[in-house]
Amino acid sequence: MSIKNNFKYIRENLSLRTIIIFIRNFFLTILLLSPLLIYLGGSSLYEISLSKENHPFTIWNGKDPKTEIIITWETAQSESSAVWLGKESNLLSLVYNGDGAGVKVHRVELTSLELGTKYYYRVGVNSEPPLFHGPLSSFTTAPDDENTEFKFALYSDSQQLFGIGSHDRIAKALEGYNDLAFVGNIGDLCQEWDHQGDWNLYLLESRSFMSQTIFVPVLGNHDGWYGESEGHENKYKKYFGIATDSNFADENHTLFNYTFSYSNTQFIVAEISKTEDEDPNEIRNINHDIWLNSTLANCQDKTFRILMFHRQVFSSNGMNTRLINRIVPIVEKYNISMVIYGHTHHYERFLYNGVTYLLLASGGVMPTDTGINPSTPYTKSFNMGTSFTFFSVSPNNLTVKTITPDNDIIDSFVLKAENSKAVLLAGGVG
Amino acid sequence: MTFINNYFAMIYAIIFQSVLLSGYFFWAPKARNPEKLYNCWLVLGLRGVFFVIGCYLGFIFLDTSIKILFLGVYGYGNISFHITSCILLLVLGIELIIGAVFVAPTLKSITTFIVMLTLFIYYFEINQVVVHEDLDKIFIPMFYAIAFLIIITLIYEIYRKLKTKGFEDKELWNFERKFKRIFNWKFNLILWILLSIEIILMIEGYSLFFWLSYIF
C-alpha cells in the first residue's frame, strides 16, 4: 500500500466510532497496569488512615547514655504527661507527673538513672486509675565499664514512598533481638519530611523494636531541615528534637548532630544530610566541622570511634568528591574506626587507606539506583535487597554482620583495634 | 560492568508486558493470529520502533539477569530474593529479542540489531557509565538505534526508488507462525501475572521463591 493510499485509508476510516474505540483501548491498557496502581493507591490510603497516636520510644540525642534518657510519645488529643519507671516490670512507680497545659507530643527527660541497668516503663496520664498509652516498654542504660561487650544494629533509608517498602520486615526481624544496646537509622527515615502519614507509618512499624531498646536517629535529606512554615512542620524535629546546644541553634549552625559514648566506643552522629551540607565553604558546615574535630579530639582514648551521617562518601552509584575531600582527611587524622552512611540505595563496603566505609542504604526503600557499576577500586562487598547490619563490640574487636530479615548473611567482617586504628582482620561476602 | 538493577528492570518489564498484552487484546488483533500480516506503512513504522524498544529492553533484561545469576554482582547471600525476577527477566528478554529481530529478519533489521548491540556493549561494558539520578543515560543506545533505523529505512527507500527493478530487502527466513504459537497470548498473560505479583513482593521485601532461604 502506498503512502498516499494509507492516508486515504485513514481519512475514510476515521469516524466517531474509531475515536471511541481508541479511548476505550487506552483505558483498557491502563487497566492492565492496574495491579501496580492498586498496590500504590492502597498503600497510600493505608498510610493516611493510620492512627495519630504513636507509642513511646527512647532516644539519647546527646544525653549521657549511662544516666539519662528521653522518652517521647504522641497522643491524638492534648494531655498531660506521666511516666512510670522501675527495674521490675511489675514494680513501676511514678517518676514524672507533668502539670500545666497538655501536649500531643510528649517529651520527658529522665536523669540520675543507674549505670548498666535495665528499666521498664509505661507512659500516659496520671489519673485514677492511670491511663496508659502503648505497651510496657524497656531500655538499658550504658555500662560504666569500658570492657563491657555490647551489640547494636543499624540500617538506613527506610523511606517508604506512597507507603510501599520493606521496612516492616526489618522492624519485625529486629524484634527478635532483645540484647541490643540500641538500634540506629542512618537517615531518610521517611520519604517526606513534613508528611505526617509517612511518620505515623514509620513509628508504627518500628514499635516492635523501639519498645525494647533505644533508638539512635540520624538526619537524612528526606527528613532534612528545610525550615518550617504554616502546614509544613518538620517531623524529625517534632519527634527527636534539636540535639545541639540551643544557644547555637541558628542558621549558621547545624541542629541535629550529637555524640555519645557506650563502653569502649564513641559514636559521632554528624549532620551531613542535604546537598548543601557537603559544601566545605558554607559557614554552617565550617562550624559543624569545628564541632566534629573537637569531638573527635576529645575521644582519642576510646578503642573505637564510629562516625555516622547520611550522605554517601564512596558509592558505586556516584563518588561524592566534595565529601571525600572534606571528610577523609578528618577520618584519617583522628583514626576513625569506621564511617557509616546511607543515601544511595544499596549495601556496599569499602576499604580506603585502611579505613572501612559502610553504606547501609537497604533499610526498606525500593532500590532506586537504576544503572549501577559496582566495581570501584575500593569496593569489598556489594548487595541489593532489604538488609540491616549487626555490630558486636568486644574490648579489642568489632564484628560486623549484614543480614536479610530471613537471616541470609550478605556480608561479614571483623575489625581489630591496633595502635588507635581499626584494622580489617577478616571479611567476606556471604 | 554497568547494569540496570532487577527492581527497575522488573518495572520496565511489567510496563512493557502490559503494553504488549494491550496490543494483543485491544490495539493489534492481528498479533494474535499467525496467519495475518501487516501491510499499512504507519503500523509497520510504529511496529519497527516498538521492536527496537522491545529488543533494547530484551538486552537490559538479559544483561541484568546474567550479571546477577551468573556473574554474582550482588553476591549470593540473598539470591533467593532475586532468582525469580532474574528468571522472569531472562524469559521475557529472550522472547523480546527473538520476536523483534530473529523471527523474520531482513538485512535491514539484522544491521540495526548489530548497531544496537554494539552501542549497548559500548555504553554498558566499555564506557561503563555510572547513572546517578540520571535515568536518561540508560536509554541513549536505544535512541541511537531508533535514529539508525529511520536513517537506514530512508536510504533503503531512496535506493529502492532509484533502482526500479530487482531490489527488495527480502526476509532471510521466517518462522513467525511457529513463534506466535509458542509465545501466544496465554503465555504472555501468565508472564504478566507472574511479573505483577513478583514486583509487588520484591518491593515488600519478599519474592515468589524467598522461602528458598529456609531450605539452603
Short mmCIF file of C-alpha atoms in Angstrom, two decimals, chain A residues 1-3 6-7 10 22 25-26 28-29 32-33 35-36 39 164-166 168-169 312 316-318 343-344 366-375 382-386 404 406 408-410 429-430, chain B residues 1-5 7-8 11-12 14-15 18-19 21-22 26-27 39-42 73-78 80-82 128-133 135 138 192 196 199-200 203-206 210 213-214:
data_model
loop_
_atom_site.label_atom_id
_atom_site.label_comp_id
_atom_site.label_asym_id
_atom_site.label_seq_id
_atom_site.Cartn_x
_atom_site.Cartn_y
_atom_site.Cartn_z
CA MET A 1 0.00 0.00 0.00
CA SER A 2 1.47 3.39 -0.97
CA ILE A 3 1.77 6.33 1.44
CA ASN A 6 -2.51 4.93 3.53
CA PHE A 7 -3.62 8.50 4.21
CA ILE A 10 -7.03 6.62 7.45
CA PHE A 22 -9.28 4.36 20.67
CA ASN A 25 -8.46 0.77 24.26
CA PHE A 26 -6.46 3.44 26.07
CA LEU A 28 -8.17 -0.91 28.90
CA THR A 29 -4.39 -0.55 28.55
CA LEU A 32 -3.65 -3.79 32.57
CA LEU A 33 -1.33 -1.70 34.72
CA PRO A 35 -2.27 -4.24 39.83
CA LEU A 36 0.62 -1.81 40.35
CA TYR A 39 -0.96 -1.51 45.12
CA ILE A 164 5.43 0.97 49.98
CA GLY A 165 8.66 -0.75 51.00
CA SER A 166 10.07 -3.45 53.22
CA ASP A 168 8.31 -3.56 58.34
CA ARG A 169 10.30 -6.74 57.61
CA GLN A 312 27.32 8.93 50.77
CA SER A 316 29.17 2.69 43.13
CA ASN A 317 26.28 4.94 42.27
CA GLY A 318 28.40 8.08 42.33
CA HIS A 343 21.71 7.72 50.76
CA THR A 344 22.38 5.64 47.61
CA MET A 366 12.97 0.35 46.93
CA PRO A 367 16.44 0.42 45.30
CA THR A 368 16.40 3.46 43.05
CA ASP A 369 19.99 3.07 41.93
CA THR A 370 18.84 2.36 38.41
CA GLY A 371 22.05 1.86 36.50
CA ILE A 372 24.96 0.92 38.67
CA ASN A 373 28.57 -0.15 38.23
CA PRO A 374 29.67 -1.98 41.39
CA SER A 375 33.37 -2.07 40.67
CA PHE A 382 28.05 -5.08 47.20
CA ASN A 383 24.42 -6.08 47.51
CA MET A 384 20.87 -5.01 46.75
CA GLY A 385 17.74 -6.01 48.60
CA THR A 386 16.42 -5.49 52.14
CA THR A 404 18.41 -10.08 55.40
CA ASP A 406 15.34 -14.01 56.85
CA ASP A 408 20.70 -14.79 54.97
CA ILE A 409 24.22 -13.50 55.54
CA ILE A 410 25.13 -10.87 52.96
CA VAL A 429 30.79 -11.82 51.04
CA GLY A 430 28.02 -14.11 52.15
CA MET B 1 30.27 -3.55 34.50
CA THR B 2 27.21 -1.30 34.49
CA PHE B 3 23.78 -2.89 34.76
CA ILE B 4 20.19 -1.94 35.48
CA ASN B 5 19.14 -3.29 38.86
CA TYR B 7 13.91 -3.91 40.61
CA PHE B 8 13.89 -1.30 37.87
CA ILE B 11 9.23 -2.23 36.46
CA TYR B 12 10.24 -1.76 32.81
CA ILE B 14 5.72 -5.03 33.70
CA ILE B 15 5.07 -1.77 31.85
CA SER B 18 1.20 -4.57 29.83
CA VAL B 19 1.61 -2.62 26.59
CA LEU B 21 -0.76 -7.53 26.12
CA SER B 22 -2.88 -4.49 25.33
CA PHE B 26 -7.07 -4.30 22.01
CA TRP B 27 -4.77 -2.49 19.59
CA ASN B 39 0.90 -4.03 5.29
CA CYS B 40 -0.06 -0.48 6.41
CA TRP B 41 3.16 1.61 6.43
CA LEU B 42 2.11 3.58 9.54
CA VAL B 73 27.25 -8.87 41.17
CA TYR B 74 25.12 -9.00 44.33
CA GLY B 75 26.98 -11.94 45.77
CA TYR B 76 24.83 -14.96 46.51
CA GLY B 77 23.86 -14.20 50.12
CA ASN B 78 20.28 -13.23 49.26
CA SER B 80 16.66 -16.42 46.81
CA PHE B 81 15.19 -12.91 46.69
CA HIS B 82 16.48 -12.26 43.19
CA GLN B 128 30.70 1.92 31.84
CA VAL B 129 28.52 4.92 32.52
CA VAL B 130 27.53 5.28 36.17
CA VAL B 131 23.99 6.55 36.38
CA HIS B 132 23.43 8.74 39.41
CA GLU B 133 19.89 10.08 39.49
CA LEU B 135 17.80 7.92 34.10
CA ILE B 138 20.29 4.30 30.17
CA TRP B 192 2.27 -10.69 33.02
CA SER B 196 2.87 -8.25 38.56
CA ILE B 199 7.39 -6.85 41.54
CA ILE B 200 4.96 -6.16 44.40
CA ILE B 203 9.14 -4.05 46.89
CA GLU B 204 7.70 -5.53 50.09
CA GLY B 205 10.94 -7.47 50.72
CA TYR B 206 9.67 -10.88 49.57
CA PHE B 210 12.08 -16.28 49.10
CA SER B 213 16.35 -19.10 52.22
CA TYR B 214 14.93 -21.52 54.76
#
